[in-house]
Amino acid sequence: MRIAFLAPASSIHTARWVNALCAKGCEVTLFSLDIERDVRKSISSGVEVVYLPADFKRLTYVLAARRLRPMLKKGGYDIVNAHYASSYGLMARMAGARPLVVSVWGRDVYQYPYSSPLRGLMLKRNLRYADLISSTSHVMAKQVIRLIGNPPGPLRVVPFGADLRLFGAPQNPDAVRKGFSIGIAKMLEPHYDIQCLIRAFALLDSQPGLPRPPELFICGDGSQAPALKSLAAELNVADRVHFLGHLPHERLVEVLKRLDIFALSSRHESFGAAAVEAMAAGLPVVATDVDGFREVVVDGVTGLIVPAGDPVSMADALAGLLRDEKRRREMGRAGRLRAEQLYDFDRNVDDMLALYREAATEYRAKKKTGGVYFE
């Protein structure tokens, strides 16, 4: 299958999708704006990458679509998949490519359409234009329906799971360090509310019954890094809060294997990809009570759900698990099983390929044409 994939080359999500599709024997061309260059060099050499010039901020997608249209027509692709309905979805619509799968990811349907009436109208047109819409979660699929009602074409859920082959059982914490380890892997941006987690971590010092002092490992970078480091110093925990910055995926996997608990403090999430990887690593997850985490984490089984923005509740949940090794291990095993059943990325890729075939077959039956059709 020849696939035209429209998405930011700098995203690890993009790299994982295109690399996996290539490994399945597909011919994949990734079209990306040149401002999204793959600076981390994570895309397989088997994937052709085409950068579209991003000229003039207000006209970027218009001009990119004009350049994209003849390249799609010449490429003879079986399917076009635009990731993010707001940006690359607009580019695909303006390029007029068919059959088109639009994949929604979160902010594009939760925040973007409400930022202005014009953006809301544009986003709805992009979604209604798609021959098929894919969502990484059921809660996000419901959000699509809230925006546009029942879409003209199918709406399918294909999770963004974990490569289970990379994750084994966690190492014995006592064998590799002196204290407990709590971790998070997120961009250091306001909506992930990592300051709440740091406050919760500081409160652990007043929790009774913890046999060893915990440490907090924060994986990721972003605009809030200086403020979060200052907060850790202000709360007198800077010596036990470790900012690891952006990590290559293979290094992140190794960090996860050395943790006791994975914690997530977001104020909103459309899916819980980080929670899925933690469960794949056999970790219990403490996460906030937001849509994406509620779908992924089973409260009391694979982890604990706590109110968003409440460091006291998060500290209590973390302390309870740190005191109870048996419960941590039971939740870790349950999380791994859930990841195997629902979030095996290899199966997710197979499901996406089936979705591509569904969209292409139905559209060609309607239009009686082969290859990409242009309106």
C-alpha positions as MATLAB code, in Angstrom:
seq = 'MRIAFLAPASSIHTARWVNALCAKGCEVTLFSLDIERDVRKSISSGVEVVYLPADFKRLTYVLAARRLRPMLKKGGYDIVNAHYASSYGLMARMAGARPLVVSVWGRDVYQYPYSSPLRGLMLKRNLRYADLISSTSHVMAKQVIRLIGNPPGPLRVVPFGADLRLFGAPQNPDAVRKGFSIGIAKMLEPHYDIQCLIRAFALLDSQPGLPRPPELFICGDGSQAPALKSLAAELNVADRVHFLGHLPHERLVEVLKRLDIFALSSRHESFGAAAVEAMAAGLPVVATDVDGFREVVVDGVTGLIVPAGDPVSMADALAGLLRDEKRRREMGRAGRLRAEQLYDFDRNVDDMLALYREAATEYRAKKKTGGVYFE';
ca = [
       0.000    0.000    0.000;
       1.240    3.477   -0.907;
       0.498    5.938    1.879;
       0.791    9.720    1.916;
       1.191   10.669    5.576;
       0.654   14.353    6.469;
       2.020   15.147    9.932;
       4.783   17.003   11.833;
       8.093   15.208   11.260;
       9.391   16.388   14.644;
       6.755   14.390   16.579;
       7.700   11.028   18.091;
       4.100    9.955   17.408;
       4.629   10.619   13.705;
       7.935    8.732   13.706;
       6.423    5.702   15.384;
       3.504    5.533   12.946;
       5.488    5.950    9.742;
       8.282    3.623   10.890;
       5.788    0.908   11.825;
       3.863    1.245    8.550;
       7.141    1.026    6.644;
       8.103   -2.102    8.611;
       4.755   -3.653    7.571;
       5.828   -3.347    3.930;
       3.995   -0.122    3.039;
       5.519    2.585    0.843;
       5.237    5.674    3.018;
       5.874    9.298    2.087;
       5.757   11.757    4.977;
       4.775   15.299    3.984;
       5.642   17.859    6.646;
       6.135   21.603    6.911;
       9.801   22.552    6.946;
       9.340   24.193   10.368;
       8.636   20.662   11.678;
      11.921   19.131   10.560;
      12.822   15.856   12.225;
      15.549   17.286   14.424;
      15.772   14.048   16.439;
      16.527   11.892   13.399;
      14.032    9.256   14.523;
      12.414    8.475   11.164;
      13.388    5.290    9.341;
      15.500    5.596    6.207;
      12.818    3.573    4.420;
      10.344    6.462    4.769;
      10.527    9.214    2.142;
      10.269   12.624    3.811;
       9.130   15.652    1.820;
       9.275   19.073    3.475;
       6.859   21.736    2.279;
       8.087   25.335    2.615;
       6.254   27.257    5.309;
       6.110   30.781    3.901;
       4.072   33.629    5.378;
       2.444   32.518    8.619;
      -1.104   33.398    7.637;
      -0.842   31.622    4.291;
       1.303   28.659    5.275;
      -1.329   25.955    4.791;
      -2.757   27.557    1.630;
       0.639   27.658   -0.057;
       1.633   24.230    1.272;
      -1.602   22.748   -0.080;
      -0.908   24.204   -3.528;
       2.523   22.560   -3.524;
       1.160   19.340   -2.081;
      -1.610   18.776   -4.634;
       0.572   17.941   -7.681;
       2.897   15.788   -5.575;
      -0.010   13.689   -4.334;
      -1.410   13.386   -7.832;
       1.930   12.264   -9.235;
       2.601    9.836   -6.340;
      -0.332    7.521   -7.046;
      -1.046    6.961   -3.358;
      -3.732    4.542   -2.197;
      -4.642    6.665    0.816;
      -3.874   10.033    2.380;
      -3.736   10.211    6.182;
      -3.669   13.694    7.727;
      -2.793   13.837   11.410;
      -4.329   16.686   13.414;
      -7.622   17.882   11.979;
      -6.754   21.537   12.512;
      -3.501   21.940   10.563;
      -2.619   19.048    8.318;
      -6.335   18.295    8.013;
      -6.805   21.777    6.545;
      -3.861   21.247    4.209;
      -5.344   17.953    2.966;
      -8.760   19.514    2.386;
      -7.314   22.454    0.493;
      -5.193   20.079   -1.590;
      -8.424   18.236   -2.463;
      -6.987   14.734   -1.920;
      -9.171   11.622   -1.726;
      -9.571    9.105   -0.153;
      -8.689   10.924    3.054;
      -8.356    9.665    6.617;
      -8.156   12.454    9.199;
      -6.668   11.409   12.545;
      -7.617   13.564   15.530;
      -5.187   13.811   18.438;
      -6.554   16.035   21.179;
      -5.967   19.786   21.172;
      -7.182   19.925   17.577;
     -10.725   18.969   18.676;
     -10.734   19.958   22.362;
      -9.157   23.430   22.363;
      -8.621   24.650   18.794;
     -12.294   24.891   17.641;
     -13.203   26.977   20.691;
     -10.358   29.490   20.313;
     -12.309   31.531   17.719;
     -15.488   31.190   15.626;
     -13.446   31.101   12.414;
     -11.243   28.294   13.672;
     -14.274   26.363   14.850;
     -15.904   26.631   11.426;
     -12.710   25.629    9.636;
     -12.137   22.631   11.924;
     -15.690   21.360   11.378;
     -15.282   21.640    7.610;
     -12.047   19.655    7.781;
     -13.736   16.889    9.750;
     -16.798   16.733    7.495;
     -14.549   16.572    4.441;
     -12.807   13.387    5.629;
     -13.821   10.042    4.154;
     -13.001    8.439    7.488;
     -12.021    9.870   10.883;
      -9.750    8.008   13.291;
      -9.393    8.770   16.992;
      -6.926    7.428   19.531;
      -9.619    7.200   22.234;
     -13.345    6.702   22.657;
     -13.714    9.924   24.647;
     -12.156   11.892   21.793;
     -14.440   10.191   19.274;
     -17.372   11.443   21.350;
     -15.881   14.941   21.213;
     -15.835   14.739   17.407;
     -19.552   13.896   17.471;
     -20.193   16.839   19.797;
     -18.569   19.115   17.233;
     -20.149   17.903   13.994;
     -22.818   15.351   14.898;
     -22.581   12.039   13.076;
     -19.793   12.434   10.493;
     -20.526   11.728    6.804;
     -18.088    8.795    6.815;
     -17.038    6.204    9.415;
     -15.526    7.206   12.752;
     -13.092    4.602   14.113;
     -11.018    4.302   17.303;
      -7.429    3.076   16.940;
      -5.328    3.615   20.092;
      -1.735    4.783   20.045;
      -0.324    1.933   22.078;
       3.068    0.775   23.290;
       5.696   -1.412   21.664;
       5.378   -4.217   24.200;
       8.605   -5.834   23.049;
      10.571   -2.935   24.541;
       9.150   -3.346   28.031;
       9.907   -6.143   30.451;
       9.237   -6.497   34.152;
      10.657   -3.622   36.237;
      13.991   -4.246   37.877;
      14.085   -4.877   41.599;
      14.215   -1.326   43.033;
      16.236   -2.434   46.079;
      18.950   -3.812   43.821;
      19.608   -0.576   41.942;
      19.071    2.291   44.406;
      18.413    3.240   47.996;
      15.086    5.055   47.755;
      11.717    4.884   46.032;
      11.389    6.443   42.579;
       8.378    8.240   41.126;
       8.432    9.394   37.509;
       6.580   11.420   34.909;
       7.207   11.852   31.179;
       5.523   14.946   29.759;
       6.312   18.267   28.149;
       6.922   20.908   30.806;
       3.924   23.008   29.827;
       1.094   24.482   31.956;
      -1.707   22.082   30.985;
       0.299   19.106   32.297;
       0.370   20.820   35.726;
       3.684   19.316   36.813;
       3.901   21.908   39.566;
       1.033   20.014   41.233;
       3.080   16.812   41.162;
       6.129   18.576   42.639;
       3.951   19.963   45.446;
       2.539   16.478   46.062;
       6.056   15.060   46.115;
       7.125   17.637   48.723;
       4.162   16.637   50.890;
       5.456   13.058   51.029;
       8.081   14.179   53.548;
       5.299   14.637   56.105;
       3.656   11.284   55.337;
       4.174    8.681   58.070;
       5.391    5.162   57.459;
       7.571    5.649   54.385;
      10.628    3.463   54.966;
      12.830    5.236   52.416;
      12.971    8.821   51.061;
      11.517    8.967   47.516;
      12.971   10.621   44.436;
      11.110   12.246   41.542;
      12.308   11.909   37.935;
      10.830   14.359   35.419;
      11.380   13.427   31.767;
      10.678   16.133   29.205;
      11.425   19.747   28.391;
       9.358   22.856   27.839;
       8.730   26.476   28.743;
       8.048   25.806   32.429;
      11.388   24.150   33.176;
      12.920   27.179   35.012;
       9.773   27.783   37.081;
       9.488   24.121   38.046;
      13.129   23.963   39.121;
      12.608   27.093   41.226;
       9.534   25.528   42.821;
      11.481   22.385   43.749;
      14.138   24.580   45.413;
      11.478   26.641   47.213;
       9.924   23.455   48.629;
      13.347   22.129   49.716;
      13.218   19.034   47.514;
      15.560   20.136   44.705;
      18.140   17.508   45.712;
      15.579   14.728   45.085;
      13.791   16.118   42.004;
      15.728   15.202   38.874;
      15.010   17.014   35.595;
      16.208   14.673   32.858;
      15.127   16.798   29.886;
      14.014   15.280   26.596;
      15.065   11.633   26.340;
      15.280    9.429   23.261;
      12.554    6.806   23.430;
      14.943    3.944   24.186;
      16.393    5.877   27.145;
      12.895    6.684   28.416;
      12.089    2.965   28.386;
      15.108    2.306   30.610;
      14.031    5.043   33.048;
      10.524    3.573   33.279;
      11.927    0.163   34.161;
      13.646    1.648   37.239;
      10.593    3.403   38.690;
       8.218    2.283   41.441;
       5.273    4.495   40.414;
       4.369    6.563   37.377;
       2.453    9.787   38.065;
       0.479   12.075   35.747;
      -0.928   15.426   36.861;
      -2.552   16.818   33.674;
      -5.563   19.112   33.811;
      -6.909   17.655   30.559;
      -5.956   14.710   28.339;
      -7.617   13.211   25.275;
      -5.685    9.956   25.610;
      -3.120    8.492   27.983;
      -0.202    7.382   25.811;
       2.280    7.980   28.654;
       0.103    5.942   31.015;
      -0.048    3.121   28.457;
       3.751    2.936   28.270;
       4.001    2.953   32.065;
       1.524    0.070   32.265;
       3.489   -1.774   29.582;
       6.508   -1.429   31.880;
       4.530   -3.011   34.730;
       4.110    0.182   36.759;
       1.116    1.303   38.812;
      -0.129    4.698   37.602;
      -1.409    7.593   39.710;
      -3.255    9.940   37.350;
      -5.676   12.822   37.471;
      -9.400   12.492   36.879;
      -9.508   13.625   33.244;
     -11.049   11.997   30.175;
      -8.029   10.313   28.625;
      -6.678    8.868   31.867;
     -10.092    7.574   32.949;
     -10.252    5.571   29.720;
      -6.770    4.075   30.049;
      -6.275    3.642   33.828;
      -8.697    1.415   35.756;
      -9.043    3.058   39.175;
      -8.097    0.643   41.955;
      -6.935   -2.018   39.472;
      -4.094   -0.659   37.324;
      -3.587    2.523   39.319;
      -5.319    5.297   41.214;
      -7.329    8.253   39.894;
      -7.146   11.482   41.908;
      -8.728   14.928   41.454;
      -6.879   17.254   39.083;
      -5.084   20.187   40.714;
      -5.116   18.562   44.170;
      -1.571   17.889   45.451;
      -2.845   16.591   48.808;
      -4.900   13.832   47.191;
      -2.034   12.941   44.885;
       0.400   12.791   47.824;
      -1.960   10.509   49.724;
      -2.270    8.170   46.723;
       1.481    8.071   46.160;
       2.207    7.448   49.842;
      -0.370    4.656   50.044;
       1.253    2.817   47.143;
       4.788    3.385   48.428;
       3.794    1.781   51.741;
       2.191   -1.242   50.059;
       4.615   -3.223   47.895;
       2.094   -6.017   47.284;
      -0.496   -3.603   45.911;
       2.086   -1.891   43.691;
       3.041   -5.209   42.155;
      -0.563   -6.322   41.691;
      -1.430   -3.062   39.932;
       1.713   -3.323   37.820;
       0.761   -6.820   36.650;
      -2.816   -5.735   35.942;
      -1.554   -2.741   33.970;
       0.743   -4.885   31.851;
      -2.141   -7.263   31.094;
      -4.384   -4.348   30.090;
      -1.656   -3.003   27.803;
      -1.312   -6.422   26.177;
      -5.057   -6.727   25.663;
      -5.843   -3.214   24.389;
      -2.698   -1.249   23.605;
      -0.301   -3.489   21.691;
       1.047   -1.052   19.095;
       1.749   -3.806   16.582;
      -1.952   -4.685   16.580;
      -2.846   -0.986   16.522;
      -0.863   -0.608   13.283;
      -2.676   -3.597   11.778;
      -5.970   -1.981   12.751;
      -4.919    1.276   11.087;
      -4.025   -0.571    7.886;
      -7.453   -2.225    7.931;
      -8.966    1.221    8.377;
      -7.001    2.511    5.356;
      -8.279   -0.374    3.246;
     -11.840    0.290    4.393;
     -11.657    3.966    3.449;
      -9.973    3.308    0.104;
     -12.320    0.483   -0.908;
     -15.496    2.354   -0.036;
     -14.390    5.538   -1.734;
     -13.300    3.856   -4.929;
     -16.536    1.915   -5.068;
     -18.394    5.243   -4.950;
     -16.174    7.052   -7.430;
     -15.250    4.080   -9.642;
     -11.638    5.207   -9.752;
      -8.239    3.897   -8.706;
      -5.554    5.778   -6.810;
      -6.042    9.128   -5.137;
      -9.020   11.050   -6.442;
      -8.912   14.841   -6.559;
     -11.890   17.146   -6.280;
];
